[in-house]
Coordinates of C-alpha atoms and ligand atoms in Angstrom, one line a residue:
M9 CA -53.7 36.4 -43.4
K10 CA -56.4 39.0 -44.0
Y11 CA -57.3 40.9 -40.8
L12 CA -61.0 40.5 -41.8
E13 CA -60.7 36.7 -41.3
L14 CA -59.5 37.3 -37.7
A15 CA -62.2 39.9 -37.2
E16 CA -64.8 37.3 -38.1
V17 CA -63.4 34.9 -35.6
Y18 CA -63.5 37.7 -32.9
E19 CA -67.2 38.2 -33.8
D20 CA -67.9 34.5 -33.5
L21 CA -66.2 34.3 -30.2
E22 CA -68.1 37.4 -28.9
K23 CA -71.4 36.0 -30.0
N24 CA -70.9 32.6 -28.3
S25 CA -70.8 32.8 -24.5
S26 CA -70.2 29.1 -23.7
R27 CA -66.6 28.3 -23.0
L28 CA -66.9 24.9 -24.8
K29 CA -68.2 26.7 -27.9
K30 CA -65.4 29.3 -27.7
T31 CA -62.8 26.6 -27.4
A32 CA -64.2 24.8 -30.5
I33 CA -64.2 28.1 -32.6
L34 CA -60.7 29.0 -31.4
S35 CA -59.2 25.6 -32.0
E36 CA -60.5 25.5 -35.6
F37 CA -58.9 28.8 -36.1
L38 CA -55.6 27.7 -34.5
K39 CA -55.6 24.7 -36.9
K40 CA -55.5 27.1 -39.7
L41 CA -52.7 29.2 -38.2
K42 CA -50.8 25.9 -37.7
R43 CA -51.1 25.1 -41.4
E44 CA -50.0 28.6 -42.3
K45 CA -47.2 28.7 -39.6
N46 CA -48.7 31.9 -38.4
H47 CA -48.3 31.5 -34.7
E48 CA -48.0 35.2 -33.7
I49 CA -51.6 35.9 -34.5
I50 CA -52.4 34.2 -31.1
Y51 CA -51.2 37.5 -29.5
L52 CA -54.0 39.3 -31.4
I53 CA -56.5 36.8 -30.0
Q54 CA -55.3 37.8 -26.6
G55 CA -55.8 41.5 -27.5
K56 CA -52.0 42.0 -27.5
V57 CA -49.0 42.1 -29.9
F58 CA -46.3 41.0 -27.4
P59 CA -46.0 38.0 -25.1
D60 CA -47.7 38.2 -21.7
Y61 CA -44.5 38.9 -19.8
S62 CA -43.9 42.0 -21.8
E63 CA -44.6 45.3 -20.1
K64 CA -44.9 47.3 -23.3
E65 CA -48.1 49.3 -23.5
F66 CA -49.8 51.0 -26.5
G67 CA -50.3 54.2 -24.5
I68 CA -53.4 55.2 -26.5
S69 CA -56.2 57.3 -25.1
E70 CA -59.8 57.3 -26.3
K71 CA -59.2 60.9 -27.5
L72 CA -56.4 59.8 -29.8
C73 CA -58.6 57.0 -31.2
I74 CA -61.4 59.5 -31.9
K75 CA -58.9 61.7 -33.8
A76 CA -57.6 58.8 -35.8
L77 CA -61.2 57.7 -36.6
A78 CA -62.2 61.2 -37.7
K79 CA -59.1 61.4 -40.0
A80 CA -59.8 57.9 -41.5
S81 CA -63.6 58.3 -42.0
G82 CA -64.1 61.9 -42.7
V83 CA -66.7 62.1 -39.9
S84 CA -66.1 65.0 -37.5
G85 CA -64.6 64.4 -34.1
A86 CA -67.7 66.0 -32.5
D87 CA -70.0 63.6 -34.3
I88 CA -67.9 60.7 -33.1
V89 CA -68.0 61.9 -29.5
E90 CA -71.8 62.3 -29.7
K91 CA -72.2 58.7 -31.0
W92 CA -69.8 57.4 -28.3
K93 CA -71.9 59.1 -25.6
K94 CA -75.0 57.3 -26.9
I95 CA -73.4 53.9 -27.6
G96 CA -70.8 53.8 -24.9
D97 CA -68.3 51.6 -26.8
L98 CA -65.8 53.3 -29.1
G99 CA -65.3 50.0 -30.9
L100 CA -69.0 50.0 -32.0
V101 CA -68.8 53.6 -33.0
A102 CA -65.8 52.8 -35.2
E103 CA -67.8 50.0 -36.8
K104 CA -70.6 52.4 -37.6
V105 CA -68.5 55.3 -39.0
M106 CA -66.1 53.1 -40.9
G107 CA -68.8 50.8 -42.1
K108 CA -70.3 53.6 -44.3
K109 CA -67.0 54.0 -46.1
K110 CA -66.6 52.4 -49.5
Q111 CA -64.3 49.4 -49.5
G112 CA -61.3 49.5 -51.7
T113 CA -60.8 46.4 -53.9
L114 CA -57.2 47.0 -54.7
F115 CA -54.9 44.5 -53.0
S116 CA -53.0 47.4 -51.4
N117 CA -56.2 48.3 -49.6
I118 CA -56.7 45.0 -48.0
L119 CA -55.7 45.0 -44.4
M120 CA -53.4 42.1 -43.4
T121 CA -52.8 40.9 -39.9
K122 CA -49.0 41.3 -40.5
K123 CA -49.6 45.1 -41.1
V124 CA -51.7 45.3 -37.9
L125 CA -49.0 43.6 -35.8
E126 CA -46.3 45.8 -37.4
N127 CA -48.0 49.1 -36.7
L128 CA -49.2 48.2 -33.3
R129 CA -45.8 47.0 -32.3
R130 CA -44.3 50.4 -33.2
L131 CA -46.6 52.3 -30.8
P132 CA -44.9 51.6 -27.5
E133 CA -41.5 52.7 -28.9
L134 CA -42.8 56.2 -29.6
S135 CA -42.3 58.9 -27.0
G136 CA -41.3 62.5 -26.7
K137 CA -41.9 65.2 -29.2
G138 CA -44.1 64.4 -32.1
A139 CA -45.0 60.9 -30.7
V140 CA -48.8 61.6 -30.6
D141 CA -48.8 62.6 -34.3
K142 CA -46.8 59.5 -35.2
K143 CA -49.0 57.3 -33.2
M144 CA -52.1 58.8 -34.8
S145 CA -50.8 58.2 -38.3
L146 CA -49.9 54.6 -37.5
I147 CA -53.5 54.0 -36.3
S148 CA -55.3 56.0 -39.1
E149 CA -53.2 54.1 -41.6
L150 CA -54.8 50.9 -40.4
L151 CA -58.3 52.4 -40.1
T152 CA -58.1 53.8 -43.6
S153 CA -58.0 50.3 -45.1
A154 CA -60.4 48.8 -42.5
S155 CA -64.0 47.8 -43.0
G156 CA -66.5 48.4 -40.1
I157 CA -65.9 45.2 -38.3
E158 CA -62.1 45.5 -38.7
A159 CA -62.2 49.0 -37.3
K160 CA -64.2 47.8 -34.3
Y161 CA -61.6 45.3 -33.3
I162 CA -58.6 47.6 -34.0
I163 CA -60.1 50.2 -31.7
R164 CA -61.0 47.7 -29.0
T165 CA -57.5 46.2 -29.2
L166 CA -55.9 49.6 -28.8
L167 CA -58.0 50.4 -25.8
G168 CA -57.4 47.0 -24.2
Q169 CA -61.1 46.0 -24.3
L170 CA -61.5 43.2 -26.9
R171 CA -64.6 41.8 -25.2
I172 CA -64.5 38.4 -26.8
G173 CA -64.4 36.6 -23.4
V174 CA -61.3 34.5 -24.1
A175 CA -59.3 33.9 -20.9
S176 CA -55.9 32.2 -20.9
G177 CA -57.5 28.9 -19.9
T178 CA -59.5 28.9 -23.2
I179 CA -56.4 29.6 -25.2
R180 CA -54.6 26.8 -23.5
D181 CA -57.4 24.3 -24.1
S182 CA -57.7 25.4 -27.8
I183 CA -54.0 24.9 -28.4
A184 CA -54.3 21.3 -27.0
E185 CA -57.3 20.6 -29.1
A186 CA -55.7 22.1 -32.3
C187 CA -52.3 20.4 -32.0
F188 CA -53.1 17.0 -30.6
K189 CA -55.5 14.3 -31.7
E190 CA -57.3 14.4 -28.4
K191 CA -57.6 17.1 -25.8
T192 CA -56.6 14.9 -22.8
K193 CA -55.8 16.1 -19.4
E194 CA -52.1 15.3 -20.0
N195 CA -52.0 17.4 -23.2
V196 CA -53.7 20.4 -21.6
E197 CA -51.3 20.1 -18.7
A198 CA -48.3 20.0 -21.0
V199 CA -49.5 23.2 -22.7
Q200 CA -50.0 24.9 -19.3
D201 CA -46.6 23.7 -18.0
S202 CA -44.8 25.1 -21.1
Y203 CA -46.7 28.4 -20.7
D204 CA -45.8 28.7 -17.0
K205 CA -42.1 28.4 -17.9
I206 CA -42.0 31.0 -20.7
T207 CA -45.3 33.0 -20.4
D208 CA -45.6 33.4 -24.2
F209 CA -48.6 31.7 -25.9
A210 CA -47.2 32.2 -29.5
L211 CA -44.0 30.3 -28.5
V212 CA -46.0 27.6 -26.7
F213 CA -48.3 27.2 -29.7
D214 CA -45.2 26.9 -32.0
K215 CA -43.8 24.1 -29.7
A216 CA -47.2 22.3 -29.5
C217 CA -47.4 22.3 -33.3
K218 CA -44.0 20.4 -33.3
G219 CA -45.4 17.8 -30.9
L220 CA -45.6 16.7 -27.3
K221 CA -41.9 16.0 -27.0
T222 CA -40.9 19.5 -28.0
L223 CA -43.6 20.9 -25.7
H224 CA -42.3 18.9 -22.7
A225 CA -38.7 20.0 -23.5
T226 CA -39.6 23.7 -23.0
K227 CA -36.7 25.2 -21.3
L228 CA -36.5 27.9 -18.6
V229 CA -34.7 31.0 -19.8
P230 CA -33.2 33.1 -17.0
G231 CA -34.1 36.7 -17.8
N232 CA -37.5 35.8 -19.1
P233 CA -39.9 35.8 -16.2
L234 CA -41.7 32.7 -15.2
K235 CA -44.8 32.4 -13.1
A236 CA -44.4 31.9 -9.4
M237 CA -45.6 28.8 -7.6
L238 CA -48.5 29.7 -5.3
A239 CA -49.8 28.2 -2.0
Q240 CA -53.0 26.7 -0.8
K241 CA -54.3 27.2 2.8
A242 CA -53.9 25.2 5.9
D243 CA -56.3 25.5 8.8
S244 CA -53.9 24.6 11.5
I245 CA -50.4 23.0 12.1
E246 CA -52.1 19.6 12.4
D247 CA -54.0 20.1 9.1
G248 CA -50.6 21.1 7.5
F249 CA -49.0 17.9 8.6
K250 CA -52.0 15.9 7.3
K251 CA -51.8 17.6 3.9
V252 CA -48.0 17.7 3.2
G253 CA -46.9 14.7 5.2
S254 CA -44.4 14.3 8.1
P255 CA -41.7 15.5 8.6
A256 CA -42.6 18.8 7.0
V257 CA -40.7 22.0 6.3
F258 CA -41.9 25.1 8.2
E259 CA -40.7 28.6 7.1
Y260 CA -41.6 32.1 8.2
K261 CA -44.3 33.5 5.9
Y262 CA -42.7 36.9 5.5
D263 CA -45.1 39.9 5.1
G264 CA -43.5 41.5 2.1
F265 CA -43.6 41.0 -1.6
R266 CA -42.4 38.3 -3.9
M267 CA -39.2 38.7 -5.9
M268 CA -38.1 36.3 -8.6
I269 CA -34.5 37.1 -9.2
N270 CA -32.8 36.0 -12.5
K271 CA -29.2 36.0 -13.3
D272 CA -28.3 35.0 -16.9
K273 CA -25.0 33.5 -18.1
N274 CA -23.8 37.0 -18.9
G275 CA -24.2 38.0 -15.3
V276 CA -27.2 40.3 -16.1
I277 CA -29.5 40.4 -13.0
K278 CA -33.3 41.1 -13.4
I279 CA -35.9 41.2 -10.7
F280 CA -39.6 40.4 -11.3
T281 CA -42.7 40.7 -9.1
R282 CA -45.3 38.1 -8.8
R283 CA -47.2 39.6 -11.7
L284 CA -44.1 39.5 -13.8
D285 CA -43.4 43.3 -13.9
E286 CA -39.7 44.0 -14.0
V287 CA -38.6 46.1 -11.0
T288 CA -34.8 45.8 -11.3
N289 CA -34.3 49.6 -11.5
Q290 CA -36.3 50.2 -8.3
F291 CA -34.0 47.8 -6.3
P292 CA -30.3 48.6 -6.9
D293 CA -29.8 47.5 -3.2
V294 CA -31.1 44.1 -3.9
V295 CA -29.0 43.8 -7.1
K296 CA -26.0 44.6 -5.0
Y297 CA -26.9 42.1 -2.3
V298 CA -27.5 39.4 -4.9
K299 CA -24.1 40.0 -6.4
E300 CA -22.4 39.9 -3.0
H301 CA -24.1 37.0 -1.4
I302 CA -25.1 34.5 -4.0
K303 CA -22.3 32.4 -5.4
A304 CA -23.4 31.1 -8.8
K305 CA -23.0 32.1 -12.5
S306 CA -26.6 31.8 -13.5
F307 CA -29.9 31.2 -11.5
I308 CA -33.5 31.9 -10.9
I309 CA -34.3 32.2 -7.3
D310 CA -37.5 32.9 -5.5
G311 CA -37.9 35.0 -2.4
E312 CA -39.7 37.6 -0.4
A313 CA -38.6 41.2 0.2
V314 CA -39.5 42.4 3.6
G315 CA -39.2 45.8 5.2
Y316 CA -37.6 46.6 8.6
D317 CA -36.9 49.6 10.8
L318 CA -33.3 50.7 10.5
K319 CA -33.1 51.7 14.2
T320 CA -35.1 49.0 16.0
K321 CA -34.5 46.3 13.4
K322 CA -38.2 45.3 13.8
Y323 CA -39.9 44.0 10.6
K324 CA -42.6 46.1 9.0
P325 CA -45.8 45.1 7.3
F326 CA -46.1 45.1 3.5
Q327 CA -48.0 48.3 3.3
A328 CA -45.2 50.2 4.9
I329 CA -42.8 49.4 2.0
S330 CA -45.2 49.1 -0.9
Q331 CA -44.0 52.4 -2.3
R332 CA -40.7 50.9 -3.1
I333 CA -42.3 48.9 -6.0
R334 CA -43.7 51.9 -7.7
R335 CA -41.4 54.8 -7.1
K336 CA -39.0 55.3 -9.9
Y337 CA -37.2 58.5 -8.6
H338 CA -35.1 59.4 -5.6
I339 CA -34.4 55.7 -5.1
E340 CA -31.3 56.2 -3.1
K341 CA -33.2 58.2 -0.5
L342 CA -36.0 55.6 -0.4
I343 CA -33.5 52.8 0.1
K344 CA -32.3 54.6 3.3
E345 CA -35.9 55.3 4.5
L346 CA -37.4 52.0 3.7
P347 CA -34.7 49.3 3.7
I348 CA -35.6 45.8 2.8
E349 CA -34.2 42.3 3.6
L350 CA -34.4 39.6 0.9
N351 CA -35.4 36.2 2.2
I352 CA -34.7 33.4 -0.3
F353 CA -36.9 30.3 -0.1
D354 CA -36.5 28.5 -3.4
I355 CA -34.3 28.0 -6.5
I356 CA -35.7 27.1 -9.9
Y357 CA -32.7 27.2 -12.2
Y358 CA -29.0 26.8 -11.4
E359 CA -25.9 26.9 -13.6
G360 CA -27.6 26.2 -16.9
K361 CA -30.0 23.6 -15.5
S362 CA -33.7 23.6 -14.5
M363 CA -34.2 22.6 -10.8
I364 CA -38.0 22.3 -11.3
N365 CA -38.1 18.6 -11.0
E366 CA -35.7 18.3 -8.1
P367 CA -37.3 17.6 -4.7
F368 CA -37.7 20.6 -2.4
S369 CA -35.2 19.0 0.1
E370 CA -32.5 19.3 -2.6
R371 CA -33.4 22.8 -3.6
T372 CA -33.5 24.1 -0.1
K373 CA -30.1 22.5 0.6
L374 CA -28.7 24.1 -2.5
I375 CA -29.7 27.7 -1.6
R376 CA -28.1 27.2 1.8
K377 CA -24.9 26.1 0.0
I378 CA -24.6 29.0 -2.4
I379 CA -26.0 31.9 -0.2
R380 CA -23.9 33.7 2.4
N381 CA -26.5 34.8 5.0
N382 CA -26.3 38.4 6.0
P383 CA -29.3 39.4 8.1
Y384 CA -31.0 42.7 7.0
H385 CA -29.6 42.4 3.5
L386 CA -30.0 38.9 2.1
R387 CA -30.5 35.6 3.8
T388 CA -32.3 32.2 3.4
A389 CA -35.8 32.0 4.9
K390 CA -36.0 30.9 8.6
Q391 CA -36.8 27.3 8.5
L392 CA -37.6 24.3 10.7
I393 CA -37.9 20.7 9.5
T394 CA -39.8 18.7 12.0
D395 CA -42.4 16.0 12.6
D396 CA -43.2 17.4 16.1
V397 CA -46.5 19.4 16.3
K398 CA -45.3 21.1 19.5
K399 CA -42.1 22.4 18.0
A400 CA -43.9 23.5 14.8
K401 CA -46.4 25.5 17.0
E402 CA -43.6 27.2 18.8
F403 CA -42.0 28.2 15.5
Y404 CA -45.4 29.6 14.3
K405 CA -45.7 31.6 17.4
Q406 CA -42.2 33.0 17.0
A407 CA -42.9 34.0 13.4
L408 CA -45.9 36.0 14.6
K409 CA -43.8 37.6 17.4
D410 CA -41.3 38.6 14.7
N411 CA -44.1 40.6 13.0
Q412 CA -44.5 38.1 10.1
E413 CA -47.8 36.8 8.7
G414 CA -47.5 33.2 9.8
V415 CA -45.8 30.1 8.4
M416 CA -45.5 28.3 5.1
I417 CA -45.7 24.5 5.3
K418 CA -43.9 22.6 2.6
N419 CA -43.6 19.0 1.5
L420 CA -40.0 17.9 1.4
E421 CA -40.3 15.8 -1.7
A422 CA -42.3 18.2 -3.9
E423 CA -41.2 19.7 -7.2
Y424 CA -41.6 23.4 -8.2
R425 CA -44.7 23.9 -10.3
P426 CA -44.6 27.4 -11.9
G427 CA -47.9 29.2 -12.0
L428 CA -49.8 26.6 -9.9
R429 CA -51.6 27.0 -6.6
V430 CA -50.3 23.7 -5.2
G431 CA -51.3 21.4 -2.4
H432 CA -47.7 20.7 -1.3
M433 CA -47.0 24.3 -0.2
L434 CA -49.5 25.7 2.3
K435 CA -49.9 29.0 4.1
L436 CA -51.1 29.3 7.7
K437 CA -52.1 32.7 9.1
P438 CA -54.1 33.5 12.2
A439 CA -56.7 36.0 10.9
E440 CA -58.5 35.0 7.8
N441 CA -60.4 38.2 7.3
E442 CA -58.2 39.8 4.7
L443 CA -58.7 39.4 1.0
D444 CA -57.0 40.7 -2.1
L445 CA -59.7 42.0 -4.5
V446 CA -59.7 44.0 -7.7
I447 CA -61.4 47.4 -8.1
T448 CA -64.0 47.2 -10.9
G449 CA -65.9 50.4 -10.3
A450 CA -66.0 53.6 -8.2
E451 CA -68.1 56.6 -7.4
W452 CA -67.1 60.3 -7.7
G453 CA -67.1 62.0 -4.3
K454 CA -69.2 65.0 -3.1
G455 CA -68.4 68.0 -1.0
K456 CA -64.7 68.1 -0.1
R457 CA -64.1 65.1 -2.3
V458 CA -65.5 66.5 -5.6
G459 CA -63.3 65.4 -8.5
I460 CA -62.0 62.5 -6.4
L461 CA -63.2 58.9 -6.5
S462 CA -64.3 58.0 -3.0
S463 CA -66.2 54.7 -3.0
F464 CA -64.7 51.6 -4.7
T465 CA -66.5 48.5 -6.0
L466 CA -64.6 45.4 -5.2
S467 CA -64.7 42.1 -7.1
C468 CA -63.4 38.6 -6.7
R469 CA -62.7 36.2 -9.6
D470 CA -64.7 33.3 -10.9
S471 CA -61.8 31.1 -12.0
V472 CA -64.0 28.8 -14.0
K473 CA -65.6 31.5 -16.2
G474 CA -62.7 34.0 -16.0
E475 CA -65.1 36.8 -14.9
F476 CA -64.9 39.3 -12.1
L477 CA -67.8 39.3 -9.7
E478 CA -68.7 42.1 -7.3
I479 CA -68.6 41.4 -3.6
G480 CA -68.8 44.9 -1.9
K481 CA -68.0 48.5 -1.8
A482 CA -65.3 50.1 0.3
S483 CA -64.9 53.8 1.1
T484 CA -62.8 53.7 4.2
G485 CA -59.2 52.9 5.1
L486 CA -57.7 55.6 2.8
K487 CA -56.1 58.8 3.8
E488 CA -57.1 62.3 2.7
K489 CA -53.5 63.3 2.2
E490 CA -50.9 61.4 0.3
E491 CA -48.1 61.9 2.9
L492 CA -50.1 59.9 5.4
G493 CA -50.3 56.7 3.2
L494 CA -52.5 55.4 0.4
S495 CA -54.9 58.2 -0.3
Y496 CA -58.1 58.8 -2.2
G497 CA -56.2 61.1 -4.6
E498 CA -53.6 58.5 -5.3
L499 CA -56.2 55.8 -6.1
T500 CA -58.1 58.2 -8.2
K501 CA -55.0 58.9 -10.3
L502 CA -54.5 55.2 -10.8
L503 CA -58.2 54.5 -11.7
K504 CA -58.8 57.6 -13.9
G505 CA -57.0 56.2 -16.9
L506 CA -58.9 52.9 -16.5
I507 CA -62.5 54.2 -16.7
V508 CA -64.5 52.4 -19.4
K509 CA -68.0 53.8 -18.7
E510 CA -69.5 56.7 -16.7
K511 CA -73.0 57.2 -15.6
G512 CA -73.8 60.0 -13.3
R513 CA -71.3 59.7 -10.4
E514 CA -70.7 56.0 -11.1
V515 CA -67.8 54.7 -13.1
L516 CA -66.8 51.3 -14.3
V517 CA -63.0 50.6 -14.6
K518 CA -60.8 48.0 -16.2
P519 CA -59.9 45.4 -13.6
K520 CA -56.3 46.3 -13.0
V521 CA -55.9 47.8 -9.5
I522 CA -55.6 45.3 -6.7
V523 CA -56.1 46.1 -3.1
T524 CA -56.0 44.2 0.2
I525 CA -59.2 44.5 2.1
L526 CA -59.8 43.9 5.8
Y527 CA -63.4 43.0 6.7
Q528 CA -65.4 41.9 9.7
N529 CA -67.2 39.0 8.1
I530 CA -68.8 37.6 5.0
Q531 CA -72.5 37.2 4.4
R532 CA -74.6 35.7 1.7
S533 CA -76.2 38.5 -0.4
P534 CA -78.4 38.9 -3.4
T535 CA -77.1 42.5 -4.0
Y536 CA -73.8 41.4 -5.5
K537 CA -73.2 39.1 -8.5
S538 CA -70.8 37.0 -6.4
G539 CA -73.7 36.1 -4.1
F540 CA -71.6 37.3 -1.1
A541 CA -71.1 40.6 0.6
L542 CA -68.3 41.8 2.9
R543 CA -69.3 43.5 6.1
F544 CA -67.2 46.6 7.0
P545 CA -64.6 46.4 4.3
R546 CA -61.6 48.7 4.7
I547 CA -58.8 49.2 2.1
I548 CA -55.5 48.6 3.8
A549 CA -53.0 48.3 1.0
L550 CA -52.5 48.7 -2.7
R551 CA -51.0 45.6 -4.2
E552 CA -49.1 46.8 -7.2
D553 CA -47.1 43.6 -7.3
R554 CA -50.3 41.6 -8.0
H555 CA -52.2 40.8 -11.1
A556 CA -56.0 40.5 -11.4
D557 CA -55.5 36.8 -11.8
D558 CA -54.2 36.7 -8.3
V559 CA -57.2 38.1 -6.5
A560 CA -59.4 35.9 -4.2
T561 CA -61.6 33.4 -6.1
L562 CA -65.3 32.8 -5.6
K563 CA -64.4 29.3 -4.4
E564 CA -61.9 30.7 -1.7
I565 CA -64.5 33.2 -0.6
G566 CA -67.1 30.4 -0.3
G567 CA -64.5 28.5 1.9
D568 CA -63.9 31.6 4.1
Y569 CA -67.7 32.1 4.4
E570 CA -68.1 28.5 5.6
R571 CA -65.2 28.9 8.1
H572 CA -66.8 32.1 9.5
E573 CA -70.2 30.3 9.8
L574 CA -68.6 27.5 11.6
K575 CA -66.8 29.9 14.0
I576 CA -70.2 31.5 14.8
R577 CA -71.9 28.2 15.3
Y578 CA -69.3 26.5 17.5
Ligands
LIG622 P1 -50.6 34.6 -0.2 O1 -50.1 35.9 -0.8 O2 -51.4 34.8 1.0 O3 -51.3 33.8 -1.3 O4 -49.3 33.8 0.3 C1 -48.3 33.3 -0.6 C2 -47.2 34.3 -0.6 O5 -46.4 34.3 0.6 C3 -46.2 34.0 -1.7 O6 -46.6 34.4 -2.9 C4 -44.9 34.7 -1.2 O7 -44.9 36.0 -1.7 C5 -45.2 34.8 0.3 N1 -44.2 34.2 1.1 C6 -43.6 34.7 2.3 N2 -42.7 33.9 2.8 C7 -42.7 32.7 2.1 C8 -41.9 31.5 2.1 N3 -41.1 31.2 3.1 N4 -42.2 30.6 1.2 C9 -43.1 30.8 0.2 N5 -43.8 32.0 0.0 C10 -43.6 32.9 1.0

């Protein structure tokens, strides 16, 4: 397929803001891909060239794009920078400078999607000496045969800012519409289920093209990450029983981070975080525990890693051990300083078979059969199965005494639903004034904080429209020095590479960095796009294990607001 054809679809999607219209445009295009058996182009629709679970990055800066553009167009780098300052979007600049160039008519000059996929896929492999030059020639090779509109989307893809407003929900709906006669709720769910198991839209699309039966038969593959099942909220123990039924399962809600541990039939162990980043290398201790304490040839298990103090054996909060996710050096030293215990609470795959459709009662029994408990290394989550409100309350109290966040309340009969926030697994915590939010902007500091970002714009997610909406600004909670904890400097380092726009001291950043915010209360406010504002927000932790899709939604914040209002009134 010609890349121009795809670029025209991008344009169409960008112009039409309604989700219904976008779905119609995309499903028409997918029908064409289906006829041509060209499933991988769906990655390019996502602004990617690999499946969602892949961690490979292009590693391309704006500077490199400018150089490649200069080389391909003959316009000077300084001129391009000048235009970029005026227009603000390097994609539009590319459209302008490449648009002037005469188009070749020879077939060899026609840019094909296959070539774009090929060149872009080579970028993450390049590192070390000469890598920048090689990267530049791969990009300028594409740009040289690109027209204005093609250049615009190549540059935007490279910079991770496609701006066509297509979230994964739209892709899912479009696949259902393109592959089945009707886009029924069942068809859409079948596409979503398949995606949650394999996190790869091209493969899901391929299966959907073959029919509903093939889609339903999507198999879990240990070693490929799958999306974790997520919880809804309970307001109290009584509310928990009402929602999941009685008797119910109560488990400690450990204050750590999620680990999905895979062991394939060759014995290879891989660990993934909730946002599907692979962290196996950071946790040789966990790999060892898994080998020693879990008796099975292949599995996918779900658990929470929680930190503790080696001397007092007291559990520590998440923020005390968060460094373990990101630090890639001196790991042995870190293991000694910040030891973790792995608490297993679910099993999703066992000895070649999916456990997804088995009731929780069976899954929880199975983990107790194959795991040898060894406190402070690896164990099954503390659990109570009861129909007694009093006993459940005691258990909840004990969890809090043991420095954990609260309890999880689970239905005994329920299946495992990857990627879904289900009503049969609930979380109950005492204080509700903590939120995970994504940083979408910041402000350069003054005085002693010159050159450092010192105020951060926080956003929640509108899950219907797939947008991020501002809800407040936080400038406290961080440390001046890195040794003392999460610092301004550290956050600046993370955000600097994500800046998409600068105006005076204000910057806009790509929504990638997630933080936990402690606040006093929520108010209605016309100042922010979300319609709400947080009072006294403080940044208390960096959540490198979480994805922007995991942040609090507008709906949840509306719920929290109402709960706060009720508390004030009664
Ligand atoms: P939240 O992060 O507030 O949405 O709460 C859900 C998270 O609690 C899950 O993603 C897990 O990381 C964590 N968690 C801790 N203990 C458990 C448990 N026993 N069962 C399920 N999830 C747990």
